[in-house]
CSV table of C-alpha atoms in Angstrom, one decimal:
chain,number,residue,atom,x,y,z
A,191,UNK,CA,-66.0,8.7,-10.3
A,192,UNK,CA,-69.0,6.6,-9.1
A,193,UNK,CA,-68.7,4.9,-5.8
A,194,UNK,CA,-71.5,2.2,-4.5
A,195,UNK,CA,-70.7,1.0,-1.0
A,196,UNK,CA,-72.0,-2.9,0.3
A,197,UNK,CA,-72.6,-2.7,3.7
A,198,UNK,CA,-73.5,-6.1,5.2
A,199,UNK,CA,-73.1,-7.3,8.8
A,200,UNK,CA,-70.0,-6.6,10.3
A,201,UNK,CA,-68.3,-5.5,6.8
A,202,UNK,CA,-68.6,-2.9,4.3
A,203,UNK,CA,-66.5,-2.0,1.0
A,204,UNK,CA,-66.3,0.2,-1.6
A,205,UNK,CA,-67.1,-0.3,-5.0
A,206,UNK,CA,-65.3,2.6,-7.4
A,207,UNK,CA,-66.7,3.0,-11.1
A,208,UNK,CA,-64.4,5.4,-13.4
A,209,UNK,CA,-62.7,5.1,-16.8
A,210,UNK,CA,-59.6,5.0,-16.7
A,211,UNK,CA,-58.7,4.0,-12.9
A,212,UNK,CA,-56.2,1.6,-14.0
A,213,UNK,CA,-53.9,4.2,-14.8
A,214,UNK,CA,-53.9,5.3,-11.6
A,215,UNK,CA,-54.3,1.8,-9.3
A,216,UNK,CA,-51.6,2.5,-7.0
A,217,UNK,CA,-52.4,5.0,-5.6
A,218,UNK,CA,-55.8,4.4,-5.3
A,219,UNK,CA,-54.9,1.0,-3.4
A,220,UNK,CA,-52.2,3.2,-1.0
A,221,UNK,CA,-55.0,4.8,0.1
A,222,UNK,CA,-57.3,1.4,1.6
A,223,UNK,CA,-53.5,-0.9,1.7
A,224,UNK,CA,-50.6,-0.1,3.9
A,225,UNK,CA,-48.3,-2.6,3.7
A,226,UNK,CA,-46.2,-3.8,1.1
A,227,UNK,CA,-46.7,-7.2,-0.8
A,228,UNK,CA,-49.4,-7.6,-3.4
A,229,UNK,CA,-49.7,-10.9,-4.9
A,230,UNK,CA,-51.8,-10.1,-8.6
A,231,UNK,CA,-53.8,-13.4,-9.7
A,232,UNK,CA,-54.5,-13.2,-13.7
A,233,UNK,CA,-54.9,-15.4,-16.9
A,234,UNK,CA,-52.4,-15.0,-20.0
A,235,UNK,CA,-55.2,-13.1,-22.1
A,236,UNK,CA,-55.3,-10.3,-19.5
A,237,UNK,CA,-51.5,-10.6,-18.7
A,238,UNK,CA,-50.7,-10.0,-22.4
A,239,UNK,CA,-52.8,-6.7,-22.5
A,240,UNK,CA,-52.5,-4.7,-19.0
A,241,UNK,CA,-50.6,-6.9,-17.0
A,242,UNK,CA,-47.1,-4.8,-17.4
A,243,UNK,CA,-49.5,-1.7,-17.1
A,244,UNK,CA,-51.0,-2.8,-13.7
A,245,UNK,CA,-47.6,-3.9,-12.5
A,246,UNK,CA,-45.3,-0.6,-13.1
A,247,UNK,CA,-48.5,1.4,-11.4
A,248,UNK,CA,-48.2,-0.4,-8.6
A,249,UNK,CA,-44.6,-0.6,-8.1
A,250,UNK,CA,-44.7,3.2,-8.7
A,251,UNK,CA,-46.5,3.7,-5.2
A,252,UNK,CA,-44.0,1.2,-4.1
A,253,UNK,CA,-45.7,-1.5,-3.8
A,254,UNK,CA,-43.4,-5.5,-4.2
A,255,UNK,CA,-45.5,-7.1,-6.2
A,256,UNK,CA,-46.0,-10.9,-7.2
A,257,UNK,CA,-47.9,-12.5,-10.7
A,258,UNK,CA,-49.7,-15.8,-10.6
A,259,UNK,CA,-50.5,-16.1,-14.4
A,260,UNK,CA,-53.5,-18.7,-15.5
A,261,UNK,CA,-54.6,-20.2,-18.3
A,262,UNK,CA,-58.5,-18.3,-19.5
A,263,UNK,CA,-61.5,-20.3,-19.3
A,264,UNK,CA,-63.1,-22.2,-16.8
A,265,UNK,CA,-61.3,-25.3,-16.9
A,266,UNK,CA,-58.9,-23.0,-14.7
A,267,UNK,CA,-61.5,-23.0,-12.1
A,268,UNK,CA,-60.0,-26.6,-10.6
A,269,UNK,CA,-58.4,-27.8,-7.4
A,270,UNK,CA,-55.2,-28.4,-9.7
A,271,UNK,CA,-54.9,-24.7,-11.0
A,272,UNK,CA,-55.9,-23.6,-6.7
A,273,UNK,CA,-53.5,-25.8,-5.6
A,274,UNK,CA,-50.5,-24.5,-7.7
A,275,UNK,CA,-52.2,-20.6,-7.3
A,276,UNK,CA,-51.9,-21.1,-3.5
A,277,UNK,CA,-48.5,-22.7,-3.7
A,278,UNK,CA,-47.4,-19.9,-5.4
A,279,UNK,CA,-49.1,-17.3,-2.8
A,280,UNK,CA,-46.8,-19.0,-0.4
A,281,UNK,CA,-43.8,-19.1,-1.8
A,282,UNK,CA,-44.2,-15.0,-1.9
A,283,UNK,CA,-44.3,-15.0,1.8
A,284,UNK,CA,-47.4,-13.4,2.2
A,285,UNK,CA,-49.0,-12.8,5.9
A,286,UNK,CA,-52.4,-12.2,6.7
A,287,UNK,CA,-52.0,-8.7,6.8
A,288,UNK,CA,-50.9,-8.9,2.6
A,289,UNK,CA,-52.9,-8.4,-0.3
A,290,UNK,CA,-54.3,-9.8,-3.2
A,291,UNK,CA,-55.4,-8.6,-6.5
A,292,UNK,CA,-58.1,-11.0,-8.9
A,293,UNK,CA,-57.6,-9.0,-11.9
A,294,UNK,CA,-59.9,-10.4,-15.0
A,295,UNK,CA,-62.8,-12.0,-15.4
A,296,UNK,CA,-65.0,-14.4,-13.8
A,297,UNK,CA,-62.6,-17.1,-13.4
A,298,UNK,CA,-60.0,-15.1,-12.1
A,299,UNK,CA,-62.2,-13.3,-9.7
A,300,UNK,CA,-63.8,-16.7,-8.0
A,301,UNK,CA,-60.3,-18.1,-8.4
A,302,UNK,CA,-57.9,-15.9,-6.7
A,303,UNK,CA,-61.0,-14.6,-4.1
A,304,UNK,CA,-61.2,-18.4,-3.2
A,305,UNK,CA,-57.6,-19.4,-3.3
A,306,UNK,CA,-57.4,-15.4,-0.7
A,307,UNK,CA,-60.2,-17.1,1.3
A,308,UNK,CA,-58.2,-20.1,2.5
A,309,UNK,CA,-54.4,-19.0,2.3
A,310,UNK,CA,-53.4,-18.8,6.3
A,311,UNK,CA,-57.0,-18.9,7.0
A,312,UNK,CA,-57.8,-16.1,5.1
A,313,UNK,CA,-56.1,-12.9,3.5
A,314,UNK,CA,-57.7,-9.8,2.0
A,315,UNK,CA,-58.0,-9.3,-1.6
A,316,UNK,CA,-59.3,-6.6,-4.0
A,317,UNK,CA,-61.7,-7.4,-7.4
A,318,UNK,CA,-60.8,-5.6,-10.2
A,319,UNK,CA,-62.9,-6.9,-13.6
A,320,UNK,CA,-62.0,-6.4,-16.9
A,321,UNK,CA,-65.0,-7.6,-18.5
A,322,UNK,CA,-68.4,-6.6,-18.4
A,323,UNK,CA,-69.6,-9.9,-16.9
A,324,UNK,CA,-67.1,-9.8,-13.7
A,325,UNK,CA,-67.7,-6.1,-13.5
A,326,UNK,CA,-71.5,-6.0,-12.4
A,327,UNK,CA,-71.6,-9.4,-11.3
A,328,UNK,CA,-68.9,-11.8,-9.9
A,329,UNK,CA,-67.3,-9.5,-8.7
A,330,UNK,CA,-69.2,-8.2,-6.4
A,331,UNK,CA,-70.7,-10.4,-3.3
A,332,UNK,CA,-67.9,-12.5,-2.2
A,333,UNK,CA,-69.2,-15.3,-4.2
A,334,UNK,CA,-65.6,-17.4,-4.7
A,335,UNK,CA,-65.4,-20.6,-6.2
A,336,UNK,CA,-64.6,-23.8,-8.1
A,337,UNK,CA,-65.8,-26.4,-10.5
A,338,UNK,CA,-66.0,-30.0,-9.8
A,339,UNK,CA,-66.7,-33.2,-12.2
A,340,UNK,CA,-70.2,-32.6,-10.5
A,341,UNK,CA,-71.2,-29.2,-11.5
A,342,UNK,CA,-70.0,-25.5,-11.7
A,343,UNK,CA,-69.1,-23.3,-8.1
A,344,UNK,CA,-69.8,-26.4,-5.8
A,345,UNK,CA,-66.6,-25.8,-3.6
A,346,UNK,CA,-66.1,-22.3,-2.5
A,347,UNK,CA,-67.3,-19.9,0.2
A,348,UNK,CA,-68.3,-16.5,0.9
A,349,UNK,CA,-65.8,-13.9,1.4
A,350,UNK,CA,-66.0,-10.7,0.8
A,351,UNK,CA,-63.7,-8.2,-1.0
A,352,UNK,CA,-61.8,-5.0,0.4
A,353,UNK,CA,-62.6,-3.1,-2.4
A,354,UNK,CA,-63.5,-3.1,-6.4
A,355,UNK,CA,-62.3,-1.4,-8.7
A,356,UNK,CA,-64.2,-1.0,-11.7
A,357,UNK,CA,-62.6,0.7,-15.4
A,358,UNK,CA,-65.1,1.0,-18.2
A,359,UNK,CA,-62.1,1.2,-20.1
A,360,UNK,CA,-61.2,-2.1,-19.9
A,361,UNK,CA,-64.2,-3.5,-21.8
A,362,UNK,CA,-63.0,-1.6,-25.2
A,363,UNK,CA,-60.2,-4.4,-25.7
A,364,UNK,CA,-63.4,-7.3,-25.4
A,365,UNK,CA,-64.0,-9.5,-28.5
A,366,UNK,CA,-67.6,-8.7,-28.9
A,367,UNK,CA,-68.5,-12.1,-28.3
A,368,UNK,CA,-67.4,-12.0,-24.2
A,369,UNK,CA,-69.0,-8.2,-24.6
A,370,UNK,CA,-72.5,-9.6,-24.8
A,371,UNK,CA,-72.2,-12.7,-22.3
A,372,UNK,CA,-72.2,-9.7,-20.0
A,373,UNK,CA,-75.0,-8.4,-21.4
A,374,UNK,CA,-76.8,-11.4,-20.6
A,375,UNK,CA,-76.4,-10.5,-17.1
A,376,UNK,CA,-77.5,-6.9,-17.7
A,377,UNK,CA,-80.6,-8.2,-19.0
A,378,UNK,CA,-81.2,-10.1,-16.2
A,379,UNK,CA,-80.6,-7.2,-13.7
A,380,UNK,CA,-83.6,-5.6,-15.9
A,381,UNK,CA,-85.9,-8.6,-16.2
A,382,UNK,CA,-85.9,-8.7,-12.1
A,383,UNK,CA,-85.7,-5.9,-11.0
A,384,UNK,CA,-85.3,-2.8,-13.1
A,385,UNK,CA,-87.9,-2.1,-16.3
A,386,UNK,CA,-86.3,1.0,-16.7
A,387,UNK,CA,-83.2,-0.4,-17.5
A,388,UNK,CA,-84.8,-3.4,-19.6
A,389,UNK,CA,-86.2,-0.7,-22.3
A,390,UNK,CA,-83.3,1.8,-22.2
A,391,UNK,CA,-81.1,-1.9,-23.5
A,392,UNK,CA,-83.4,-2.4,-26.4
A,393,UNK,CA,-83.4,1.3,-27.0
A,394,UNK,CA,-79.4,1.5,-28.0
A,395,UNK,CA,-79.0,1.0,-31.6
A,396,UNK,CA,-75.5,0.2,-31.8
A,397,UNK,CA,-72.5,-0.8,-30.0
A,398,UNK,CA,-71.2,2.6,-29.7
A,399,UNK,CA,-74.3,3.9,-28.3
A,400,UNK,CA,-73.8,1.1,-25.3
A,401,UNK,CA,-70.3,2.6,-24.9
A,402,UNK,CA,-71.6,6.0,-24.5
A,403,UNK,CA,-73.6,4.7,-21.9
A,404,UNK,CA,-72.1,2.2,-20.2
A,405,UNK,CA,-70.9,3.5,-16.9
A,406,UNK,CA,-74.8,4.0,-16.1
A,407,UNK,CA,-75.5,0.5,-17.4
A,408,UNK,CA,-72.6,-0.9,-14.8
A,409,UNK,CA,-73.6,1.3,-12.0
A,410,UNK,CA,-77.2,0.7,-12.5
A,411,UNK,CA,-76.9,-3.3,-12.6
A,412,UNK,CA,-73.8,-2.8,-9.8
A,413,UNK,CA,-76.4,-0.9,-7.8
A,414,UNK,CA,-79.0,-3.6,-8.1
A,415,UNK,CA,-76.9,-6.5,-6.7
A,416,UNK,CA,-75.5,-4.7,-4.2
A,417,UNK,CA,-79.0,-4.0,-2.7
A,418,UNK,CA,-79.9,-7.7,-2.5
A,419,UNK,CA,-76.8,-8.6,-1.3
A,420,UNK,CA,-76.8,-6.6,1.4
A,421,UNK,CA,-80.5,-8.0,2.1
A,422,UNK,CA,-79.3,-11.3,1.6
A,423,UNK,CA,-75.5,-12.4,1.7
A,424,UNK,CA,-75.7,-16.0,2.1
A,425,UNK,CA,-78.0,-16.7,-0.7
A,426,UNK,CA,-80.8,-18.2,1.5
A,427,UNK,CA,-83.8,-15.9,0.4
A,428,UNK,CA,-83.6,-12.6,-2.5
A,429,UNK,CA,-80.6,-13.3,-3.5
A,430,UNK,CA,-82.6,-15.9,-5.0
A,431,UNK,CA,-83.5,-13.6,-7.9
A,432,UNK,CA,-79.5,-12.7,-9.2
A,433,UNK,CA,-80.1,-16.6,-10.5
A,434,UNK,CA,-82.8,-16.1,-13.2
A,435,UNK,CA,-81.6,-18.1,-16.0
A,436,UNK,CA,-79.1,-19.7,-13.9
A,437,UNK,CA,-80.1,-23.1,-12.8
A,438,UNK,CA,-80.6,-24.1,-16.1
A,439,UNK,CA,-77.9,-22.3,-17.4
A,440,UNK,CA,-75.6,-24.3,-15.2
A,441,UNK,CA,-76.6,-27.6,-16.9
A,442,UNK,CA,-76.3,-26.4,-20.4
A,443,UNK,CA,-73.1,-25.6,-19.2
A,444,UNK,CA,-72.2,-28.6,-17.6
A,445,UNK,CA,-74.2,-30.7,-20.5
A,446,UNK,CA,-71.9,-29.4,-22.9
A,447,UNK,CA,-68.8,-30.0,-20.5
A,448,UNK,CA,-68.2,-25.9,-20.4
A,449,UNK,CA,-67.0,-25.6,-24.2
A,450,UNK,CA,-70.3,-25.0,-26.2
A,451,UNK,CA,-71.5,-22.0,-24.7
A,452,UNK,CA,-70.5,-19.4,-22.6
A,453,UNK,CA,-71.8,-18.4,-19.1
A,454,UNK,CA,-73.8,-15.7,-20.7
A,455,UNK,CA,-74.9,-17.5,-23.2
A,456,UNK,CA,-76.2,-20.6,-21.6
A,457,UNK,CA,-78.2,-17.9,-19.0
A,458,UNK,CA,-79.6,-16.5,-21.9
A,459,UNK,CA,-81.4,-19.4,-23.2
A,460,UNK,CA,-82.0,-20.6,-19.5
A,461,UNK,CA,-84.4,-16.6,-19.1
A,462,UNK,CA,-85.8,-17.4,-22.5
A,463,UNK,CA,-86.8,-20.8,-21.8
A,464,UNK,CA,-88.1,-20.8,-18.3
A,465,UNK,CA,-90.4,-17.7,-19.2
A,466,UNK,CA,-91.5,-19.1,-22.4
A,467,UNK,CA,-93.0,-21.9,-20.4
A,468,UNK,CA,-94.1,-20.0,-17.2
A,469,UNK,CA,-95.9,-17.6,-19.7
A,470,UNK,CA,-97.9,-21.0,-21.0
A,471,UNK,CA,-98.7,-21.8,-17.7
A,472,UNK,CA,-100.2,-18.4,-17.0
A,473,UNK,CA,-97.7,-17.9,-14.6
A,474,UNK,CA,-96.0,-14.4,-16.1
A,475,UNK,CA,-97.7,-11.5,-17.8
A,476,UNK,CA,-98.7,-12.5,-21.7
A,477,UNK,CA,-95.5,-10.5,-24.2
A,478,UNK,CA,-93.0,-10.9,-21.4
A,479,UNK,CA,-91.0,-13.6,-23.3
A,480,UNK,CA,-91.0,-12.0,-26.5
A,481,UNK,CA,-89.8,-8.7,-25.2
A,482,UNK,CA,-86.9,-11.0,-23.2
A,483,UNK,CA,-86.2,-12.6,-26.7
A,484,UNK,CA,-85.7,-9.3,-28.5
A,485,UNK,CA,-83.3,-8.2,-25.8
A,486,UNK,CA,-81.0,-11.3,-25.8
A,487,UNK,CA,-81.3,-11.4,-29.6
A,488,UNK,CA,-80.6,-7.7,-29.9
A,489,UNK,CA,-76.6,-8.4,-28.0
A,490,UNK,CA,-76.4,-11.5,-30.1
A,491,UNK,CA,-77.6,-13.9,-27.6
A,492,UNK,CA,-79.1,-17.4,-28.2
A,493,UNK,CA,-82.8,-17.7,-26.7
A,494,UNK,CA,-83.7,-21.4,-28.0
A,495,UNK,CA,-82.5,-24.8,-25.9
A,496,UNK,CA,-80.2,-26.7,-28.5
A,497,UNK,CA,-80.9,-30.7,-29.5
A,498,UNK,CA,-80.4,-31.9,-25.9
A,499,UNK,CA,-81.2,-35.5,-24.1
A,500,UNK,CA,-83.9,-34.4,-21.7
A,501,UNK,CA,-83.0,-36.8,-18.7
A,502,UNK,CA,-79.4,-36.0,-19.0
A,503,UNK,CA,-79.8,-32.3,-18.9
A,504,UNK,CA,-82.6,-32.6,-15.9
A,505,UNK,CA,-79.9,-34.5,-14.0
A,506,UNK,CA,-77.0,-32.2,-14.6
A,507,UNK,CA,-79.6,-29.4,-13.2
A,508,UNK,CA,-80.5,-31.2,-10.6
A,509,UNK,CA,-77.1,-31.2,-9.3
A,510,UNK,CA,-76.9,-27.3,-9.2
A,511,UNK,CA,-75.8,-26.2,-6.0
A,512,UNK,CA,-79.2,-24.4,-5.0
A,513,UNK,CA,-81.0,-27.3,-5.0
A,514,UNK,CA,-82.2,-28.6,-1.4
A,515,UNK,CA,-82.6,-32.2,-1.2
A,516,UNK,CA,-85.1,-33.5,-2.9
A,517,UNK,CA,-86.6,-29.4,-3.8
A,518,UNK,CA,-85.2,-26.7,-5.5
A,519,UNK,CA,-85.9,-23.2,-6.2
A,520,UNK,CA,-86.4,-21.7,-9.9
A,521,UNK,CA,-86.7,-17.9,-10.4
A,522,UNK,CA,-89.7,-16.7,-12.6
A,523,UNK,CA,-91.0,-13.1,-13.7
A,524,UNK,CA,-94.3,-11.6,-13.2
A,525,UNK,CA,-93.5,-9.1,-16.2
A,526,UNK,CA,-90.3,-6.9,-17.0
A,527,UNK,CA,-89.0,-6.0,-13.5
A,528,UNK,CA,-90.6,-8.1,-10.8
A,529,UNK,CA,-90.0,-11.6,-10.0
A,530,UNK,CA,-90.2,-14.2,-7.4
A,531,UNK,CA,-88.6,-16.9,-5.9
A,532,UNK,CA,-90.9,-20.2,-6.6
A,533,UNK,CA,-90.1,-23.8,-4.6
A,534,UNK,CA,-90.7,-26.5,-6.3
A,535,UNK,CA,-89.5,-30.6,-6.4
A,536,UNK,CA,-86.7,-31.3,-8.8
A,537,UNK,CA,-88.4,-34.2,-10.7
A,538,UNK,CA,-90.9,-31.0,-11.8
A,539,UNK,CA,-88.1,-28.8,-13.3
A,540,UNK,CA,-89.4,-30.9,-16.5
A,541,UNK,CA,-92.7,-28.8,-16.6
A,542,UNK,CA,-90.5,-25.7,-16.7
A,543,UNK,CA,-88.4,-26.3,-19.6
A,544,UNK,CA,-89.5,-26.4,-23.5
A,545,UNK,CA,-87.6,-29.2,-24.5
């Protein structure tokens, strides 16, 4: 088993990485949970494959257990599916000394960590991803959240986990599709901070060769995130960085009302395009983009923008929630493994996008 441990002010928690946990989740939880009621938050997709695996382990270390099932995809990220989530949390009973499980993806994991952040005030919860995007990234941080009409994790907070619980394992049942919107992520880890990793993902020549691999490739990106959050939880300075690609990411999302692309995918061509353009400028170190493009076409990633209006995309990024007024912040790369945090006004973001 690997373990990582995020120690920030006045809170630290574990972070377990080991195939085949899952089989054994009950008695890993005993060991951090002593009372009784879990409450386990999941979609139908996820429900369908482990859910009656996850429940008989933890009713085998005597644990009375609840299941709030979702619908997949982000349209579950709403204040209709929290409301009836949280209606359902209290209709378990649970105190504030009860637990709750976010077991799936992305949505489930800033789903049921938001709707744990504001049941009586707040209740401890436990992250345990099942695919490779929530497993080295939304998962850990205490990122939680909703979507609004106005953009993508607007209403949420910061609260952190008790613990996450990470099974390799779990990725082997991933339509290869959701497989590489992680990678996206993994690529970004390497693009900002880690060359090493960068060139060992366009080294692997196939998808079993990732496999064989993969517990380093979690720990290594799980390991990166967890040292900038730990320098920066609220998101006010390096944290920055963990949102290469993002920003306009978010507004090809948004743009195409979160059905075109995945979250991967849209950060994908949101790296590709920024450094295509900061390269022009002189701004990052000549070959960088192309090396970013093989990587993201290697995991069967788009790099180009699609046919988009230009002053309706600028205004769905300009309502990203890292924006500041009338400035926001874009993250650009030197070269492979260092980048920087550059301020700049919105109506510029323009000069930073091929279009």
């Amino acid at each position: 088993m690997l373990k990582l441990e995020v120690n920030i002010p006045d809170r630290k928690y574990p972070i377990y990485i080991d195939k085949g946990i899952i089989n054994r989740i009950g008695e890993e939880i005993r060991k951090i949970y002593n009372n009784k009621k879990i409450a386990i938050i999941t979609d139908s997709n996820v429900e369908k494959l482990y859910g009656p695996q996850i429940e008989n382990n933890l009713k085998k270390a005597d644990f009375l257990t609840k299941k709030i099932i979702i619908e997949p995809g982000e349209k579950s990220k709403s204040f209709i599916v929290l409301q009836s989530v949280c209606d359902e949390l209290l209709k378990f009973g649970l105190n504030r000394g009860d637990l709750v499980i976010a077991f799936g993806g992305g949505v489930v994991g800033d789903l049921g960590g938001f709707a744990a952040s504001i049941i009586l005030r707040g209740i401890p919860y436990i992250q345990i991803p099942t695919t490779l995007l929530s497993q080295i990234d939304s998962s850990i941080g205490g990122k939680v959240a909703i979507n609004t009409i106005h953009g993508k994790n607007l209403i949420g907070s910061f609260y952190q986990p008790l613990a996450v619980f990470i099974d390799p394992d779990l990725l082997k049942s991933l339509d290869d599709k959701f497989l590489y919107d992680g990678m996206a992520e993994v690529i970004k880890y390497g693009a900002i901070r880690d060359e090493k990793l960068f060139y060992n993902l366009l080294k692997y020549e196939s998808k079993e060769e990732l496999f064989e691999n993969i517990e380093e490739v979690i720990y290594k990106s799980c390991s990166i995130k967890k040292d900038i959050v730990e320098k920066d939880e609220k998101d006010k300075g390096e944290r920055m960085l963990l949102n290469f690609g993002h920003t306009i990411g978010h507004g090809i999302e948004k743009y195409f009302k979160y059905e075109r692309y995945t979250h991967g995918e849209a950060v994908a061509i949101g790296m590709a395009v920024i450094t295509e353009r900061s390269e022009e400028l002189g701004i990052t170190e000549k070959g960088t983009f192309n090396l970013l493009k093989n990587a993201i076409n290697k995991y069967n990633l788009p790099h180009r923008m699609p046919p988009v209006n230009k002053n309706e995309l600028i205004n769905a990024i300009g309502l990203d929630k890292k924006n500041i007024g009338k400035d926001m912040h874009i993250i650009l790369i030197e070269k492979i493994g260092k980048s920087f945090v550059k301020k700049i006004k919105i109506d510029d973001i323009e000069k930073y996008i091929n279009i």
